[in-house]
Amino acid sequence: MLQWARLKLDEFLALHPSMRLAELDSQRVVLDGEYELDAQLKNFEPIRETYQLKITFFADYPKSLPIVQETTRRIPRTADYHTYEDGSFCLGSDINLKSILFEDPSVQGFVERVLAPFLYSISYKIKHDIYPFGDLAHGESGLIDDYQRLFNVNGKLAVLSVLAALGKRKRDANKLPCPCGCRARLGECDFRFELERWRKLGRRRWFREHLSQFTPIEH
């Protein structure tokens, strides 16, 4: 189907012959089978492992994120391993993943830039009981830490201010205090140009809904 051309399924299946196309219709694509991890991070040991995976892409991908499930319980299904009880992975913060997939929405691009590094880190954790580059905090605190880095701002209030601005029309967002901390309105600061790359990742409604998941700051 033409709508799935961006996934470049043939390229992925040729590179990973132990994976198969399990389902393909107008609503979703499901890939299933053995994924062979053969990876090495800089200054760390090479790791070769095989995982039984189910990967689901939905019709509005990459605006919606794919779901990856490990089906044989080789990976502990706990928060320490960023794996839910149903075997699905917490691959990272929504906005970080969306930014990666926006640049390259192919299956192989997703695997190389998101899935393989995740599985390498998990495999290293299983083997050595430690993550190679440290572990991001779980839950809201982890998201705040990640979004501070992505948005180049400091503190939870600044992160929530960025999300609030992304959830509004530009002319309304420009009236808000700038999240960068300059004490000017957003419309008077060059930081407003930084928001353009993030606006491409989703509709204003999505950013408003994402903002609502955070605990408000009490004044």
Short mmCIF file of C-alpha atoms in Angstrom, two decimals:
data_model
loop_
_atom_site.label_atom_id
_atom_site.label_comp_id
_atom_site.label_asym_id
_atom_site.label_seq_id
_atom_site.Cartn_x
_atom_site.Cartn_y
_atom_site.Cartn_z
CA MET A 1 0.00 0.00 0.00
CA LEU A 2 1.27 3.46 -0.91
CA GLN A 3 0.61 4.87 2.56
CA TRP A 4 3.22 2.47 3.97
CA ALA A 5 5.93 3.28 1.41
CA ARG A 6 7.73 5.46 3.97
CA LEU A 7 8.44 2.34 6.04
CA LYS A 8 10.62 0.79 3.30
CA LEU A 9 9.55 -2.67 4.43
CA ASP A 10 11.44 -4.54 1.71
CA GLU A 11 14.71 -2.97 2.81
CA PHE A 12 14.16 -3.94 6.44
CA LEU A 13 13.06 -7.51 5.68
CA ALA A 14 16.03 -8.05 3.39
CA LEU A 15 18.39 -7.01 6.19
CA HIS A 16 16.53 -9.06 8.82
CA PRO A 17 15.41 -12.33 7.18
CA SER A 18 14.28 -13.81 10.51
CA MET A 19 11.60 -11.12 10.78
CA ARG A 20 8.39 -11.47 8.79
CA LEU A 21 5.47 -9.31 7.75
CA ALA A 22 2.68 -10.68 9.97
CA GLU A 23 -0.04 -8.17 9.15
CA LEU A 24 -0.59 -5.38 6.63
CA ASP A 25 -3.79 -3.40 6.15
CA SER A 26 -4.92 0.22 6.11
CA GLN A 27 -4.74 0.50 9.89
CA ARG A 28 -1.45 -1.08 10.86
CA VAL A 29 1.66 -3.02 9.90
CA VAL A 30 2.90 -5.77 12.20
CA LEU A 31 6.38 -7.28 11.97
CA ASP A 32 7.12 -10.41 13.95
CA GLY A 33 10.03 -12.78 14.44
CA GLU A 34 13.60 -13.06 15.65
CA TYR A 35 15.54 -9.83 15.69
CA GLU A 36 19.29 -10.40 15.72
CA LEU A 37 21.11 -7.68 17.61
CA ASP A 38 24.73 -7.21 16.55
CA ALA A 39 25.90 -3.90 17.99
CA GLN A 40 28.69 -2.12 19.76
CA LEU A 41 28.67 1.27 21.43
CA LYS A 42 31.82 3.36 21.52
CA ASN A 43 34.22 2.20 24.26
CA PHE A 44 31.97 -0.76 25.13
CA GLU A 45 32.00 -4.42 24.21
CA PRO A 46 30.19 -5.84 21.17
CA ILE A 47 26.93 -7.61 21.98
CA ARG A 48 25.19 -10.26 19.91
CA GLU A 49 21.76 -11.39 21.09
CA THR A 50 18.53 -12.62 19.55
CA TYR A 51 15.15 -11.36 20.72
CA GLN A 52 11.68 -12.46 19.69
CA LEU A 53 9.90 -9.21 18.84
CA LYS A 54 6.57 -7.92 17.62
CA ILE A 55 6.69 -4.41 16.13
CA THR A 56 3.47 -2.54 15.32
CA PHE A 57 3.20 0.61 13.22
CA PHE A 58 -0.10 2.48 13.02
CA ALA A 59 -1.72 4.39 10.15
CA ASP A 60 -0.73 7.85 11.44
CA TYR A 61 2.92 6.87 11.99
CA PRO A 62 5.26 8.67 12.61
CA LYS A 63 2.88 10.99 14.49
CA SER A 64 1.94 7.96 16.57
CA LEU A 65 4.84 5.95 17.92
CA PRO A 66 5.42 2.26 17.09
CA ILE A 67 4.94 -0.37 19.78
CA VAL A 68 7.71 -2.95 20.25
CA GLN A 69 7.03 -6.03 22.38
CA GLU A 70 9.44 -8.75 23.50
CA THR A 71 7.36 -11.93 23.55
CA THR A 72 9.48 -14.55 25.35
CA ARG A 73 10.19 -12.81 28.69
CA ARG A 74 13.95 -12.79 28.18
CA ILE A 75 13.85 -9.20 29.39
CA PRO A 76 12.44 -8.64 32.91
CA ARG A 77 9.13 -6.82 32.70
CA THR A 78 9.92 -4.14 35.24
CA ALA A 79 10.58 -0.40 35.25
CA ASP A 80 14.28 -1.07 35.86
CA TYR A 81 14.42 -2.59 32.37
CA HIS A 82 12.03 -0.05 30.81
CA THR A 83 9.66 -2.88 29.92
CA TYR A 84 5.94 -3.03 30.74
CA GLU A 85 4.04 -6.09 31.91
CA ASP A 86 2.77 -6.81 28.39
CA GLY A 87 6.36 -6.96 27.14
CA SER A 88 6.29 -3.58 25.38
CA PHE A 89 9.27 -1.26 25.70
CA CYS A 90 9.50 2.29 26.99
CA LEU A 91 11.91 3.42 24.27
CA GLY A 92 12.28 7.03 25.37
CA SER A 93 10.44 10.31 25.66
CA ASP A 94 7.68 10.92 23.14
CA ILE A 95 9.12 14.11 21.69
CA ASN A 96 12.64 12.72 21.37
CA LEU A 97 11.30 9.67 19.51
CA LYS A 98 9.09 11.81 17.28
CA SER A 99 12.05 14.01 16.34
CA ILE A 100 14.12 10.95 15.36
CA LEU A 101 11.31 9.40 13.34
CA PHE A 102 10.48 12.70 11.63
CA GLU A 103 13.99 12.69 10.12
CA ASP A 104 13.83 9.06 8.98
CA PRO A 105 10.48 7.23 9.29
CA SER A 106 11.70 4.00 7.67
CA VAL A 107 11.66 0.80 9.73
CA GLN A 108 15.41 0.45 9.39
CA GLY A 109 15.91 4.05 10.50
CA PHE A 110 13.79 3.36 13.59
CA VAL A 111 15.71 0.16 14.31
CA GLU A 112 19.17 1.68 13.87
CA ARG A 113 18.55 4.88 15.82
CA VAL A 114 16.06 3.75 18.48
CA LEU A 115 15.56 0.01 18.86
CA ALA A 116 19.12 -1.30 18.49
CA PRO A 117 20.62 1.20 20.99
CA PHE A 118 17.80 0.39 23.42
CA LEU A 119 18.34 -3.36 23.14
CA TYR A 120 22.10 -2.93 23.44
CA SER A 121 21.63 -1.01 26.70
CA ILE A 122 19.15 -3.57 28.04
CA SER A 123 21.41 -6.47 27.07
CA TYR A 124 24.34 -4.77 28.79
CA LYS A 125 22.18 -4.23 31.87
CA ILE A 126 21.19 -7.91 31.94
CA LYS A 127 24.82 -8.97 31.65
CA HIS A 128 26.47 -6.45 33.99
CA ASP A 129 23.56 -5.12 36.10
CA ILE A 130 24.36 -1.57 34.99
CA TYR A 131 23.50 0.59 31.99
CA PRO A 132 26.47 1.61 29.78
CA PHE A 133 25.68 5.33 29.91
CA GLY A 134 23.66 5.47 33.10
CA ASP A 135 19.90 5.21 33.44
CA LEU A 136 17.43 8.01 32.88
CA ALA A 137 15.08 8.48 35.81
CA HIS A 138 11.64 6.87 35.49
CA GLY A 139 8.33 8.66 35.09
CA GLU A 140 7.85 12.40 35.07
CA SER A 141 11.28 13.27 36.44
CA GLY A 142 12.93 11.36 33.59
CA LEU A 143 10.79 13.19 31.02
CA ILE A 144 11.65 16.55 32.55
CA ASP A 145 15.37 15.72 32.45
CA ASP A 146 15.14 14.63 28.81
CA TYR A 147 13.07 17.63 27.72
CA GLN A 148 15.44 20.07 29.41
CA ARG A 149 18.16 18.64 27.20
CA LEU A 150 16.03 18.64 24.03
CA PHE A 151 14.62 22.14 24.47
CA ASN A 152 17.82 23.57 25.95
CA VAL A 153 16.01 25.06 28.95
CA ASN A 154 16.41 24.73 32.71
CA GLY A 155 13.83 23.42 35.16
CA LYS A 156 10.39 21.89 35.08
CA LEU A 157 8.64 25.26 34.75
CA ALA A 158 10.61 26.02 31.59
CA VAL A 159 9.79 22.60 30.11
CA LEU A 160 6.08 23.02 30.83
CA SER A 161 6.23 26.53 29.35
CA VAL A 162 7.66 25.15 26.10
CA LEU A 163 4.89 22.54 25.91
CA ALA A 164 2.26 25.21 26.69
CA ALA A 165 3.61 27.40 23.87
CA LEU A 166 3.60 24.47 21.43
CA GLY A 167 -0.03 23.85 22.31
CA LYS A 168 -1.09 27.35 21.23
CA ARG A 169 -1.31 29.29 17.98
CA LYS A 170 1.86 31.23 17.32
CA ARG A 171 0.29 34.62 17.92
CA ASP A 172 -1.01 33.46 21.30
CA ALA A 173 2.20 31.63 22.22
CA ASN A 174 4.22 34.77 21.48
CA LYS A 175 2.41 36.59 24.27
CA LEU A 176 3.68 34.11 26.89
CA PRO A 177 6.85 34.62 28.97
CA CYS A 178 9.77 33.10 27.10
CA PRO A 179 10.79 29.69 28.52
CA CYS A 180 14.48 30.54 28.06
CA GLY A 181 14.41 32.72 31.18
CA CYS A 182 15.19 36.04 29.50
CA ARG A 183 12.10 37.66 31.13
CA ALA A 184 10.84 38.90 27.77
CA ARG A 185 7.79 37.69 25.91
CA LEU A 186 8.38 34.72 23.61
CA GLY A 187 7.60 36.90 20.59
CA GLU A 188 10.46 39.24 21.51
CA CYS A 189 13.08 36.49 21.90
CA ASP A 190 14.96 34.47 19.29
CA PHE A 191 13.98 31.37 21.27
CA ARG A 192 10.70 31.45 19.35
CA PHE A 193 12.57 30.19 16.30
CA GLU A 194 13.73 27.14 18.28
CA LEU A 195 10.10 26.05 18.62
CA GLU A 196 9.61 25.64 14.87
CA ARG A 197 11.35 22.26 14.73
CA TRP A 198 9.12 20.92 17.49
CA ARG A 199 5.89 22.27 15.98
CA LYS A 200 6.44 19.97 13.00
CA LEU A 201 6.15 16.87 15.19
CA GLY A 202 2.49 17.08 16.11
CA ARG A 203 -0.70 19.11 16.23
CA ARG A 204 -1.27 21.70 18.93
CA ARG A 205 -3.85 19.39 20.49
CA TRP A 206 -1.23 16.66 20.94
CA PHE A 207 1.08 19.03 22.82
CA ARG A 208 -1.80 20.17 25.04
CA GLU A 209 -2.68 16.57 25.85
CA HIS A 210 0.96 15.76 26.52
CA LEU A 211 1.26 18.76 28.85
CA SER A 212 -1.79 17.59 30.80
CA GLN A 213 0.09 14.41 31.78
CA PHE A 214 2.50 16.40 33.96
CA THR A 215 1.83 17.39 37.56
CA PRO A 216 1.14 21.14 37.64
CA ILE A 217 3.55 23.36 39.53
CA GLU A 218 2.00 24.82 42.67
CA HIS A 219 2.51 28.55 43.13
#
